[in-house]
PDB file of C-alpha atoms in Angstrom:
ATOM      1  CA  MET A   1     133.136  91.949 144.863  1.00  0.00           C
ATOM      2  CA  ASN A   2     135.159  93.516 147.681  1.00  0.00           C
ATOM      3  CA  GLN A   3     133.372  93.687 151.040  1.00  0.00           C
ATOM      4  CA  THR A   4     133.283  97.182 151.994  1.00  0.00           C
ATOM      5  CA  LYS A   5     135.163  97.663 155.274  1.00  0.00           C
ATOM      6  CA  VAL A   6     133.557 100.596 157.514  1.00  0.00           C
ATOM      7  CA  LEU A   7     134.653 101.808 161.255  1.00  0.00           C
ATOM      8  CA  ILE A   8     132.300 102.912 163.480  1.00  0.00           C
ATOM      9  CA  ILE A   9     133.324 105.157 166.047  1.00  0.00           C
ATOM     10  CA  GLU A  10     130.521 105.540 168.748  1.00  0.00           C
ATOM     11  CA  ASP A  11     131.257 105.778 172.265  1.00  0.00           C
ATOM     12  CA  ASN A  12     127.565 104.183 173.346  1.00  0.00           C
ATOM     13  CA  ARG A  13     128.189 100.967 172.804  1.00  0.00           C
ATOM     14  CA  LEU A  14     125.087  99.716 172.017  1.00  0.00           C
ATOM     15  CA  SER A  15     123.733 102.164 169.354  1.00  0.00           C
ATOM     16  CA  ALA A  16     127.447 100.858 168.046  1.00  0.00           C
ATOM     17  CA  LEU A  17     126.638  96.758 168.285  1.00  0.00           C
ATOM     18  CA  LYS A  18     123.286  98.127 166.964  1.00  0.00           C
ATOM     19  CA  ILE A  19     125.005  99.429 163.804  1.00  0.00           C
ATOM     20  CA  LYS A  20     127.490  96.496 163.494  1.00  0.00           C
ATOM     21  CA  LYS A  21     125.034  94.272 163.483  1.00  0.00           C
ATOM     22  CA  LEU A  22     122.362  96.480 160.871  1.00  0.00           C
ATOM     23  CA  LEU A  23     125.447  96.811 158.385  1.00  0.00           C
ATOM     24  CA  LYS A  24     127.433  92.737 158.820  1.00  0.00           C
ATOM     25  CA  SER A  25     123.682  91.895 158.237  1.00  0.00           C
ATOM     26  CA  SER A  26     123.853  93.644 154.648  1.00  0.00           C
ATOM     27  CA  GLY A  27     126.789  92.339 153.810  1.00  0.00           C
ATOM     28  CA  PHE A  28     129.526  94.613 155.145  1.00  0.00           C
ATOM     29  CA  GLU A  29     132.390  94.444 156.494  1.00  0.00           C
ATOM     30  CA  VAL A  30     132.844  95.998 160.408  1.00  0.00           C
ATOM     31  CA  CYS A  31     137.080  96.477 160.913  1.00  0.00           C
ATOM     32  CA  GLY A  32     135.364  97.507 164.100  1.00  0.00           C
ATOM     33  CA  ILE A  33     134.378 100.158 166.897  1.00  0.00           C
ATOM     34  CA  VAL A  34     136.001 102.989 168.764  1.00  0.00           C
ATOM     35  CA  SER A  35     135.789 106.041 170.502  1.00  0.00           C
ATOM     36  CA  ASN A  36     138.583 107.938 170.307  1.00  0.00           C
ATOM     37  CA  ALA A  37     140.911 109.268 168.068  1.00  0.00           C
ATOM     38  CA  SER A  38     144.142 107.227 168.787  1.00  0.00           C
ATOM     39  CA  ASP A  39     142.088 103.541 168.815  1.00  0.00           C
ATOM     40  CA  ALA A  40     140.906 105.165 165.116  1.00  0.00           C
ATOM     41  CA  MET A  41     144.483 105.346 163.456  1.00  0.00           C
ATOM     42  CA  GLU A  42     145.230 101.827 165.234  1.00  0.00           C
ATOM     43  CA  ILE A  43     142.054 100.345 163.307  1.00  0.00           C
ATOM     44  CA  ILE A  44     143.307 102.488 160.444  1.00  0.00           C
ATOM     45  CA  LYS A  45     146.713 100.635 160.491  1.00  0.00           C
ATOM     46  CA  LEU A  46     145.174  97.131 160.384  1.00  0.00           C
ATOM     47  CA  CYS A  47     141.906  96.866 157.976  1.00  0.00           C
ATOM     48  CA  ARG A  48     141.825  98.653 154.727  1.00  0.00           C
ATOM     49  CA  VAL A  49     138.908 101.016 155.909  1.00  0.00           C
ATOM     50  CA  ASP A  50     136.511 102.136 153.406  1.00  0.00           C
ATOM     51  CA  GLY A  51     134.827 104.313 155.454  1.00  0.00           C
ATOM     52  CA  ILE A  52     133.871 105.297 159.018  1.00  0.00           C
ATOM     53  CA  ILE A  53     130.913 106.160 160.463  1.00  0.00           C
ATOM     54  CA  ILE A  54     131.451 108.857 163.191  1.00  0.00           C
ATOM     55  CA  ASP A  55     128.649 110.045 165.961  1.00  0.00           C
ATOM     56  CA  MET A  56     129.851 113.666 166.723  1.00  0.00           C
ATOM     57  CA  GLU A  57     128.869 113.758 170.261  1.00  0.00           C
ATOM     58  CA  THR A  58     131.611 112.058 172.214  1.00  0.00           C
ATOM     59  CA  LYS A  59     131.700 111.821 175.931  1.00  0.00           C
ATOM     60  CA  PHE A  60     135.377 112.314 175.977  1.00  0.00           C
ATOM     61  CA  LYS A  61     138.495 114.729 174.558  1.00  0.00           C
ATOM     62  CA  LEU A  62     137.379 115.212 171.479  1.00  0.00           C
ATOM     63  CA  ASN A  63     134.311 115.160 169.230  1.00  0.00           C
ATOM     64  CA  GLY A  64     133.281 113.429 166.379  1.00  0.00           C
ATOM     65  CA  ILE A  65     134.620 115.880 163.960  1.00  0.00           C
ATOM     66  CA  GLU A  66     136.916 116.648 165.370  1.00  0.00           C
ATOM     67  CA  ILE A  67     138.487 113.258 165.567  1.00  0.00           C
ATOM     68  CA  VAL A  68     137.379 113.355 161.955  1.00  0.00           C
ATOM     69  CA  SER A  69     140.098 116.015 161.340  1.00  0.00           C
ATOM     70  CA  PHE A  70     142.568 114.236 163.638  1.00  0.00           C
ATOM     71  CA  ILE A  71     142.089 111.145 161.032  1.00  0.00           C
ATOM     72  CA  HIS A  72     142.112 113.063 157.652  1.00  0.00           C
ATOM     73  CA  LYS A  73     145.579 114.516 158.097  1.00  0.00           C
ATOM     74  CA  THR A  74     146.484 111.424 157.145  1.00  0.00           C
ATOM     75  CA  GLU A  75     143.790 109.208 155.917  1.00  0.00           C
ATOM     76  CA  ASN A  76     140.726 110.704 153.408  1.00  0.00           C
ATOM     77  CA  ILE A  77     138.961 108.096 154.736  1.00  0.00           C
ATOM     78  CA  PRO A  78     135.104 108.796 153.408  1.00  0.00           C
ATOM     79  CA  THR A  79     133.183 109.430 156.750  1.00  0.00           C
ATOM     80  CA  ILE A  80     129.500 109.578 157.794  1.00  0.00           C
ATOM     81  CA  VAL A  81     128.523 111.615 160.419  1.00  0.00           C
ATOM     82  CA  VAL A  82     125.488 110.824 162.838  1.00  0.00           C
ATOM     83  CA  THR A  83     124.087 113.433 164.780  1.00  0.00           C
ATOM     84  CA  LYS A  84     121.230 114.301 166.951  1.00  0.00           C
ATOM     85  CA  HIS A  85     121.059 118.018 166.538  1.00  0.00           C
ATOM     86  CA  HIS A  86     119.993 119.215 163.172  1.00  0.00           C
ATOM     87  CA  ASN A  87     120.471 123.134 163.051  1.00  0.00           C
ATOM     88  CA  TYR A  88     122.915 125.561 160.935  1.00  0.00           C
ATOM     89  CA  GLN A  89     125.387 125.579 163.935  1.00  0.00           C
ATOM     90  CA  ILE A  90     126.094 121.084 163.349  1.00  0.00           C
ATOM     91  CA  LEU A  91     125.808 121.873 159.725  1.00  0.00           C
ATOM     92  CA  LYS A  92     128.622 124.838 159.952  1.00  0.00           C
ATOM     93  CA  GLU A  93     130.980 122.555 162.436  1.00  0.00           C
ATOM     94  CA  ALA A  94     130.420 119.169 160.525  1.00  0.00           C
ATOM     95  CA  SER A  95     131.422 121.578 156.942  1.00  0.00           C
ATOM     96  CA  LYS A  96     134.822 121.130 158.024  1.00  0.00           C
ATOM     97  CA  ILE A  97     136.033 117.685 157.686  1.00  0.00           C
ATOM     98  CA  HIS A  98     134.982 115.859 154.631  1.00  0.00           C
ATOM     99  CA  PHE A  99     132.019 113.665 154.793  1.00  0.00           C
ATOM    100  CA  ILE A 100     129.589 111.461 152.276  1.00  0.00           C
ATOM    101  CA  GLY A 101     126.520 111.702 154.616  1.00  0.00           C
ATOM    102  CA  TYR A 102     125.219 113.582 157.567  1.00  0.00           C
ATOM    103  CA  ILE A 103     121.738 111.548 159.071  1.00  0.00           C
ATOM    104  CA  VAL A 104     120.019 113.023 162.483  1.00  0.00           C
ATOM    105  CA  LYS A 105     118.662 110.629 164.873  1.00  0.00           C
ATOM    106  CA  PRO A 106     116.464 108.896 165.075  1.00  0.00           C
ATOM    107  CA  TYR A 107     116.961 107.370 161.728  1.00  0.00           C
ATOM    108  CA  LEU A 108     115.346 104.597 159.687  1.00  0.00           C
ATOM    109  CA  ASP A 109     118.323 101.969 159.217  1.00  0.00           C
ATOM    110  CA  SER A 110     117.954 101.943 155.253  1.00  0.00           C
ATOM    111  CA  GLN A 111     118.836 105.781 155.750  1.00  0.00           C
ATOM    112  CA  LEU A 112     122.687 104.612 156.615  1.00  0.00           C
ATOM    113  CA  LEU A 113     122.678 101.415 154.533  1.00  0.00           C
ATOM    114  CA  LYS A 114     122.149 104.149 151.599  1.00  0.00           C
ATOM    115  CA  GLU A 115     125.050 106.748 152.809  1.00  0.00           C
ATOM    116  CA  VAL A 116     127.510 102.447 152.785  1.00  0.00           C
ATOM    117  CA  LYS A 117     125.935 101.533 149.773  1.00  0.00           C
ATOM    118  CA  LEU A 118     127.120 104.786 148.044  1.00  0.00           C
ATOM    119  CA  ILE A 119     130.847 104.822 149.332  1.00  0.00           C
ATOM    120  CA  SER A 120     130.710 101.548 148.541  1.00  0.00           C
ATOM    121  CA  ILE A 121     129.618 102.722 144.814  1.00  0.00           C
ATOM    122  CA  ARG A 122     132.106 105.643 144.652  1.00  0.00           C
ATOM    123  CA  LEU A 123     134.602 102.677 145.396  1.00  0.00           C
ATOM    124  CA  GLY A 124     134.332 100.550 143.313  1.00  0.00           C
ATOM    125  CA  LEU A 125     133.155  98.301 144.928  1.00  0.00           C
ATOM    126  CA  ILE A 126     129.456  97.747 144.496  1.00  0.00           C
ATOM    127  CA  THR A 127     128.757  97.945 140.454  1.00  0.00           C
ATOM    128  CA  PRO A 128     125.650  98.253 138.798  1.00  0.00           C
ATOM    129  CA  PRO A 129     124.476  94.600 138.081  1.00  0.00           C
ATOM    130  CA  GLN A 130     125.392  94.201 142.014  1.00  0.00           C
ATOM    131  CA  MET A 131     122.617  97.275 142.930  1.00  0.00           C
ATOM    132  CA  THR A 132     119.364  95.735 143.150  1.00  0.00           C
ATOM    133  CA  SER A 133     117.981  98.609 145.391  1.00  0.00           C
ATOM    134  CA  LEU A 134     119.744 101.193 147.371  1.00  0.00           C
ATOM    135  CA  THR A 135     117.013 100.647 150.592  1.00  0.00           C
TER     136      THR A 135
END
């Protein structure tokens, strides 16, 4: 089985490291942790990124939706959006990008892992015999 390679776009270092630890302990590869579009594109050039986990709210120039929109201009990478807001306006904003998962904070680790596994299944990196559970 090929490891699913994930890029984490998160400006909160502690949150990003928690996600990285969870993914690595579950058999996924983390290509990098970045907080902006240009760093994300650099990682994408260096690593075959299968999926992106991005926090919608960043403290930098672009928000998560703008960063993913920038990336998707050249790369169609399945994206999991993480946000602390759950309302119509945020969903409307997120609908502007191609996302495979939408997770509201606080979330269970199993929720995030399920979304990453869905990316793996779509890409054919995990086949049914290798899947014992989605949690």
